[in-house]
Coordinates of C-alpha atoms and ligand atoms in Angstrom, one line a residue:
M1 CA 7.8 -18.7 12.4
S2 CA 6.1 -20.4 9.4
E3 CA 8.4 -22.0 6.7
K4 CA 7.3 -19.4 4.1
P5 CA 9.1 -16.1 3.7
R6 CA 7.0 -13.1 4.9
I7 CA 5.3 -10.2 3.2
L8 CA 4.3 -7.0 4.9
T9 CA 2.4 -4.2 3.2
G10 CA -0.7 -2.1 3.7
D11 CA -2.8 0.9 3.2
T12 CA -3.7 4.1 5.2
P13 CA -7.4 4.4 6.0
T14 CA -7.9 7.9 4.6
G15 CA -10.5 6.8 2.1
Q16 CA -11.5 3.8 -0.1
L17 CA -9.1 1.9 -2.3
H18 CA -8.8 2.7 -6.0
L19 CA -7.3 1.4 -9.2
G20 CA -3.9 2.9 -8.4
H21 CA -3.8 0.6 -5.4
W22 CA -4.8 -2.3 -7.5
V23 CA -2.1 -2.0 -10.1
G24 CA 0.5 -0.7 -7.7
S25 CA 0.2 -3.2 -4.9
L26 CA -3.1 -5.1 -4.4
E27 CA -2.6 -7.2 -7.5
N28 CA 0.8 -8.4 -6.3
R29 CA -0.6 -9.2 -2.9
V30 CA -3.2 -11.5 -4.4
A31 CA -0.6 -13.1 -6.7
L32 CA 1.8 -13.8 -3.8
I33 CA -0.7 -14.9 -1.1
D34 CA 0.0 -18.6 -1.5
D35 CA 3.8 -18.4 -1.5
Y36 CA 4.3 -16.1 1.4
E37 CA 3.1 -15.7 4.9
C38 CA 1.3 -12.4 4.4
F39 CA 0.7 -9.6 6.9
F40 CA -1.5 -6.8 5.6
L41 CA -1.5 -3.6 7.7
I42 CA -4.2 -0.9 8.1
A43 CA -2.1 2.1 9.1
N44 CA -4.9 3.8 11.1
M45 CA -2.4 5.4 13.5
H46 CA -0.8 7.1 10.6
A47 CA -4.1 8.3 9.3
F48 CA -4.2 10.5 12.4
T49 CA -0.9 12.2 11.3
T50 CA -2.9 14.3 8.8
R51 CA -6.5 13.8 10.1
A52 CA -6.4 13.9 13.9
D53 CA -9.7 15.8 13.8
Q54 CA -11.6 13.1 11.8
P55 CA -11.7 10.0 14.1
E56 CA -15.1 8.8 12.7
G57 CA -13.8 9.0 9.1
I58 CA -10.7 7.0 10.0
R59 CA -12.8 4.3 11.8
R60 CA -15.2 4.0 8.8
S61 CA -12.4 3.8 6.3
T62 CA -10.6 1.1 8.4
L63 CA -13.6 -1.2 8.0
D64 CA -14.1 -0.2 4.3
I65 CA -10.5 -1.0 3.5
V66 CA -10.9 -4.5 4.9
K67 CA -14.0 -4.9 2.7
D68 CA -12.0 -3.7 -0.3
W69 CA -9.2 -6.2 0.5
I70 CA -11.6 -9.1 0.7
A71 CA -13.3 -7.9 -2.5
C72 CA -9.9 -8.0 -4.2
G73 CA -9.2 -11.6 -3.3
M74 CA -7.0 -11.0 -0.3
D75 CA -8.4 -14.0 1.5
P76 CA -8.6 -13.6 5.3
E77 CA -8.2 -17.4 5.7
K78 CA -4.8 -17.1 4.0
S79 CA -3.3 -13.9 5.5
T80 CA -3.3 -11.8 8.6
F81 CA -4.9 -8.4 8.7
V82 CA -3.2 -6.0 11.1
V83 CA -4.8 -3.0 12.7
Q84 CA -1.8 -0.8 13.5
T85 CA -3.3 0.7 16.7
E86 CA -3.9 -2.7 18.2
I87 CA -0.2 -3.8 18.0
P88 CA 1.6 -2.0 20.8
G89 CA 4.9 -3.6 19.7
I90 CA 4.8 -1.3 16.6
A91 CA 4.7 1.9 18.6
E92 CA 7.4 0.6 20.9
L93 CA 9.7 -0.4 18.1
T94 CA 9.2 3.0 16.4
W95 CA 10.9 4.6 19.4
Y96 CA 13.9 2.4 19.3
L97 CA 14.3 2.8 15.5
A98 CA 13.9 6.6 15.8
M99 CA 17.1 6.6 17.8
L100 CA 19.0 5.0 14.9
L101 CA 17.8 7.3 12.1
P102 CA 19.3 10.8 11.8
F103 CA 16.7 13.5 11.9
N104 CA 17.9 15.1 8.7
R105 CA 17.8 11.8 6.9
V106 CA 14.1 11.5 7.8
M107 CA 13.2 15.0 6.7
R108 CA 15.1 14.6 3.4
N109 CA 12.7 11.8 2.2
P110 CA 11.3 13.0 -1.2
T111 CA 7.9 11.2 -0.6
L112 CA 7.4 13.1 2.7
K113 CA 8.1 16.3 0.8
S114 CA 5.7 15.7 -2.0
E115 CA 3.0 14.5 0.4
L116 CA 3.3 17.8 2.3
E117 CA 2.7 19.5 -1.0
D118 CA 0.0 17.3 -2.4
K119 CA -2.0 17.4 0.8
G120 CA -1.5 21.2 1.2
L121 CA -0.1 20.7 4.7
G122 CA 2.3 23.8 4.3
D123 CA 4.2 24.6 7.5
N124 CA 1.5 23.5 9.8
Y125 CA 2.0 19.8 9.8
S126 CA 2.1 18.0 13.1
F127 CA 5.2 16.6 14.8
G128 CA 3.6 13.2 14.2
F129 CA 3.6 13.6 10.4
P130 CA 7.3 13.0 9.8
M131 CA 7.3 10.5 12.6
Y132 CA 5.1 8.3 10.4
S133 CA 8.1 7.7 8.2
V134 CA 10.0 6.1 11.2
G135 CA 6.8 4.4 12.2
Q136 CA 6.6 2.8 8.8
C137 CA 10.0 1.2 9.4
A138 CA 8.6 -0.3 12.5
D139 CA 5.4 -1.5 10.8
I140 CA 7.6 -3.4 8.4
L141 CA 10.4 -4.7 10.6
V142 CA 8.2 -5.9 13.5
F143 CA 7.0 -8.6 11.1
R144 CA 10.5 -9.3 9.8
P145 CA 9.4 -9.7 6.2
E146 CA 11.5 -10.2 3.1
L147 CA 9.2 -8.5 0.6
V148 CA 7.2 -5.4 0.7
P149 CA 4.9 -4.9 -2.4
V150 CA 4.2 -1.2 -2.8
G151 CA 3.7 1.6 -5.4
E152 CA 6.7 3.5 -6.6
D153 CA 6.1 6.5 -4.3
Q154 CA 6.7 4.2 -1.3
L155 CA 10.2 3.1 -2.3
A156 CA 11.6 6.2 -0.7
H157 CA 10.1 5.0 2.6
I158 CA 11.5 1.5 2.2
E159 CA 15.1 2.8 1.9
P160 CA 15.3 4.2 5.5
C161 CA 13.7 0.9 6.6
R162 CA 16.5 -1.0 5.0
E163 CA 19.1 1.3 6.5
V164 CA 17.7 1.1 10.0
A165 CA 17.5 -2.7 9.8
R166 CA 21.2 -2.9 8.8
R167 CA 22.1 -0.5 11.6
F168 CA 20.2 -2.4 14.3
N169 CA 21.7 -5.7 13.2
Q170 CA 25.2 -4.2 13.2
L171 CA 24.8 -2.4 16.5
Y172 CA 22.9 -4.8 18.6
C173 CA 23.4 -8.2 16.9
K174 CA 27.1 -7.6 16.1
V175 CA 26.7 -8.3 12.4
D176 CA 29.7 -7.3 10.3
P177 CA 28.9 -4.1 8.3
H178 CA 30.3 -5.7 5.2
T179 CA 27.7 -8.4 5.2
E180 CA 25.6 -8.7 2.0
D181 CA 21.9 -7.6 2.4
D182 CA 20.5 -11.1 1.9
E183 CA 23.0 -12.6 4.5
Y184 CA 22.1 -10.5 7.5
V185 CA 19.9 -13.1 9.2
K186 CA 22.4 -15.9 8.6
A187 CA 25.0 -13.7 10.1
G188 CA 23.1 -13.4 13.3
G189 CA 20.9 -10.3 12.6
L190 CA 17.4 -10.1 13.8
F191 CA 15.9 -8.3 10.8
P192 CA 16.1 -9.4 7.2
I193 CA 16.8 -6.4 4.9
P194 CA 13.4 -6.1 3.2
E195 CA 13.0 -5.5 -0.5
G196 CA 10.3 -3.3 -2.1
K197 CA 8.4 -4.9 -5.0
V198 CA 6.7 -2.4 -7.3
G199 CA 3.6 -3.5 -9.1
R200 CA 2.8 -3.9 -12.8
V201 CA 2.1 -0.1 -13.0
A202 CA 4.5 1.8 -10.8
R203 CA 2.4 4.9 -10.6
L204 CA -1.0 5.1 -12.1
I205 CA -2.0 8.6 -13.1
G206 CA -5.3 10.1 -11.7
T207 CA -8.3 11.0 -13.8
D208 CA -7.1 14.7 -13.6
G209 CA -4.4 13.5 -16.0
K210 CA -1.8 15.2 -13.8
H211 CA -1.1 13.8 -10.4
K212 CA -0.8 10.2 -9.3
M213 CA -4.2 8.7 -8.5
S214 CA -4.7 9.2 -4.8
K215 CA -7.6 9.0 -2.3
S216 CA -6.8 12.5 -1.1
L217 CA -6.8 14.2 -4.5
N218 CA -10.3 13.6 -5.9
N219 CA -8.9 12.0 -9.0
A220 CA -9.6 8.3 -8.3
I221 CA -11.7 5.5 -9.7
F222 CA -12.6 3.5 -6.7
L223 CA -13.0 -0.3 -6.6
T224 CA -16.6 0.3 -5.5
D225 CA -17.5 2.5 -8.5
T226 CA -20.2 1.5 -10.9
F227 CA -19.8 1.2 -14.7
K228 CA -21.6 4.6 -15.0
Q229 CA -19.3 6.3 -12.5
I230 CA -16.2 4.8 -14.2
K231 CA -17.4 6.0 -17.7
K232 CA -18.1 9.5 -16.3
K233 CA -14.7 9.8 -14.6
L234 CA -12.8 8.6 -17.6
G235 CA -14.9 10.9 -19.8
G236 CA -13.5 13.8 -18.0
L237 CA -9.9 12.8 -18.8
Y238 CA -8.4 15.6 -20.8
T239 CA -6.1 14.7 -23.7
G240 CA -6.0 17.9 -25.6
R241 CA -7.0 16.1 -28.9
Q242 CA -9.7 17.7 -30.9
T243 CA -10.8 15.4 -33.8
M244 CA -10.8 11.7 -34.7
D245 CA -8.2 12.2 -37.5
E246 CA -5.7 14.2 -35.5
P247 CA -2.6 12.1 -34.6
G248 CA -2.7 11.4 -30.9
D249 CA 0.1 11.0 -28.3
I250 CA 0.2 7.4 -27.1
N251 CA 2.0 8.4 -24.0
N252 CA -0.9 10.6 -22.8
A253 CA -2.9 9.8 -19.7
L254 CA -5.6 8.0 -21.7
F255 CA -3.1 5.5 -23.1
Q256 CA -1.6 4.9 -19.7
Y257 CA -5.1 3.5 -18.9
V258 CA -5.3 1.6 -22.1
R259 CA -2.1 -0.2 -21.3
A260 CA -2.9 -0.7 -17.6
F261 CA -6.4 -2.1 -18.1
I262 CA -6.8 -3.6 -21.6
R263 CA -5.0 -6.9 -21.0
D264 CA -5.0 -7.9 -24.6
E265 CA -1.6 -7.0 -26.2
E266 CA -2.8 -7.2 -29.8
R267 CA -5.8 -4.9 -29.1
V268 CA -3.5 -2.4 -27.3
K269 CA -1.1 -2.4 -30.3
E270 CA -4.0 -1.9 -32.7
L271 CA -5.3 1.0 -30.7
E272 CA -1.8 2.6 -30.4
E273 CA -1.3 2.4 -34.1
A274 CA -4.6 3.8 -35.1
Y275 CA -4.3 6.6 -32.5
S276 CA -0.8 7.7 -33.4
K277 CA -1.9 7.9 -37.1
G278 CA -5.2 9.7 -36.3
D279 CA -7.0 6.9 -38.1
N280 CA -10.6 7.7 -37.5
I281 CA -10.5 6.9 -33.8
G282 CA -12.1 9.1 -31.2
D283 CA -11.0 9.5 -27.6
G284 CA -14.6 8.9 -26.4
H285 CA -14.7 5.5 -28.0
I286 CA -11.4 4.5 -26.4
K287 CA -12.6 5.7 -23.0
V288 CA -15.7 3.5 -23.2
E289 CA -13.6 0.5 -24.2
V290 CA -11.3 1.1 -21.2
A291 CA -14.3 1.6 -18.9
E292 CA -15.6 -1.8 -20.0
H293 CA -12.4 -3.5 -19.2
I294 CA -12.2 -1.9 -15.8
D295 CA -15.8 -2.9 -15.1
R296 CA -15.0 -6.5 -16.0
L297 CA -12.1 -6.3 -13.5
L298 CA -14.3 -5.0 -10.8
E299 CA -17.2 -7.4 -11.4
P300 CA -15.9 -10.3 -9.3
M301 CA -14.9 -7.9 -6.6
R302 CA -18.5 -6.7 -6.3
A303 CA -19.5 -10.3 -5.8
R304 CA -16.9 -11.0 -3.1
R305 CA -17.9 -7.8 -1.4
A306 CA -21.6 -8.5 -1.3
P307 CA -21.7 -10.6 1.9
Y308 CA -19.9 -7.7 3.8
E309 CA -22.2 -4.9 2.9
G310 CA -23.9 -2.7 5.6
E311 CA -23.8 -3.0 9.4
Q312 CA -23.9 -6.8 9.4
G313 CA -20.9 -6.7 7.2
D314 CA -19.2 -4.3 9.6
A315 CA -19.8 -6.9 12.4
K316 CA -18.2 -9.6 10.3
V317 CA -15.2 -7.5 9.6
L318 CA -14.7 -6.7 13.3
E319 CA -14.8 -10.4 14.1
I320 CA -12.1 -11.1 11.5
L321 CA -10.0 -8.2 12.8
R322 CA -10.2 -9.4 16.4
E323 CA -9.1 -12.9 15.5
H324 CA -6.3 -11.6 13.3
T325 CA -5.1 -9.1 15.9
R326 CA -4.2 -12.0 18.2
K327 CA -2.1 -13.6 15.4
A328 CA -0.4 -10.3 14.6
N329 CA 0.4 -9.5 18.2
A330 CA 1.9 -13.0 18.6
A331 CA 4.3 -12.3 15.7
A332 CA 5.1 -8.7 16.8
E333 CA 5.7 -9.7 20.4
E334 CA 8.2 -12.3 19.4
T335 CA 10.2 -9.7 17.5
L336 CA 10.0 -7.2 20.4
Q337 CA 11.2 -9.8 22.9
L338 CA 14.2 -10.6 20.6
A339 CA 14.9 -6.9 19.8
K340 CA 14.9 -6.0 23.5
E341 CA 17.1 -8.9 24.4
A342 CA 19.6 -7.8 21.8
M343 CA 19.5 -4.2 23.3
G344 CA 20.1 -5.5 26.8
L345 CA 16.5 -4.6 27.8
D346 CA 15.5 -8.1 28.8
F347 CA 14.1 -7.4 32.2
G348 CA 11.3 -9.9 32.1
K349 CA 8.7 -11.6 29.9
R350 CA 5.3 -10.2 29.2
S351 CA 2.2 -11.4 27.5
L352 CA -0.6 -9.3 26.0
L353 CA -4.2 -9.8 26.8
F354 CA -6.4 -8.8 23.9
E355 CA -10.2 -9.3 24.2
Ligands
LIG401 P1 -3.2 9.1 0.4 O1 -3.8 10.1 -0.6 O2 -4.0 9.1 1.7 O3 -1.7 9.1 0.6 P2 -3.0 7.0 -1.5 O4 -4.1 6.9 -2.4 O5 -1.6 7.6 -1.9 O6 -3.6 7.7 -0.2 P3 -1.7 5.0 0.2 O7 -2.5 4.4 1.3 O8 -0.7 6.2 0.6 O9 -2.7 5.6 -0.9 O10 -0.9 3.9 -0.6 C1 -1.2 2.5 -0.4 C2 -0.3 1.7 -1.4 O11 -0.8 1.9 -2.7 C3 1.2 2.2 -1.4 O12 1.9 1.0 -1.7 C4 1.2 3.1 -2.6 O13 2.5 3.1 -3.2 C5 0.2 2.4 -3.6 N1 -0.4 3.4 -4.5 C6 -1.2 4.4 -4.1 N2 -1.5 5.2 -5.2 C7 -0.9 4.6 -6.2 C8 -0.9 4.9 -7.7 N3 -1.6 5.9 -8.1 N4 -0.2 4.1 -8.5 C9 0.5 3.0 -8.0 N5 0.5 2.7 -6.7 C10 -0.2 3.4 -5.8
LIG402 MG1 -0.1 8.0 -0.3

């Protein structure tokens, strides 16, 4: 293993990445890329838990997310991109971990419940859907990271991951249950107890002004949006305010955007003061100002994305993914070998052939 501590985090290929991803997780990934050995996962198997009937969409989105990542500054020379379905060790570890997590514990996860609601899955969700929660523990633990940069909604998924890591270490590596979380590896455990790291904005609200911004809810500003599209989407953000001299609520959805994207504290304070007094300041004006700041944030992303546009860009992405899959499998296989030894499943050595 490299000297640096590891990071694992990732995205589900159910659409393109948006500003919620940026403030919730992507921004942290870019900031930490030099200090950590980074594994970034595309959870394409998990995309099938809700979209088994849309394989083409999942494939398209897998390639698009890599383009989004590169656009953001997640440099493929400095990190490893992981395609979940190409790492057999993840699926294998999912099984072993599933045995260590009580069924009712998995089903109690509040994020699973709200996803069922948000995505309108009702009672007809697949058996695989709640399995993704166990799978996510394996996604993380197979790379033995110390840090997992995620949005707030994902913290509820990290908790069972921490629980199952402790349990595995105690059961199969004979670590004393009283051990402090950060001492598990020193005490002979295989898995560090990973910590979630929430981004600068824990939960960015969508342009519907109600739900969290999400690819599945049609309320997102995408990293690929043009200035015109950004202005239009923000223009539709409802604040309930009627006139320029009506005192406004600086905790409304619009001001969440003001604080998230105008990175000039004095200007933010000025806007907050004028708005709360109703001092001749219109919502439309503020929306354009926010849109300009977002556009400036996206400008360098457009430039980094340009060489990856179109079919030729797809080919470049596939080349990167093939090379990275080898590195990711090497890391995952090392963990599987050690995990199986600890479990008394050391019946021989294997090596994966990936072409
Ligand atoms: P889906 O609608 O398919 O669930 P999503 O938009 O919620 O998609 P995910 O792939 O589930 O995106 O999330 C990827 C990462 O981005 C996670 O760490 C998640 O917490 C974070 N994230 C997603 N949306 C937001 C948001 N609105 N604010 C902050 N973080 C977010
Ligand atoms: Mg989500």
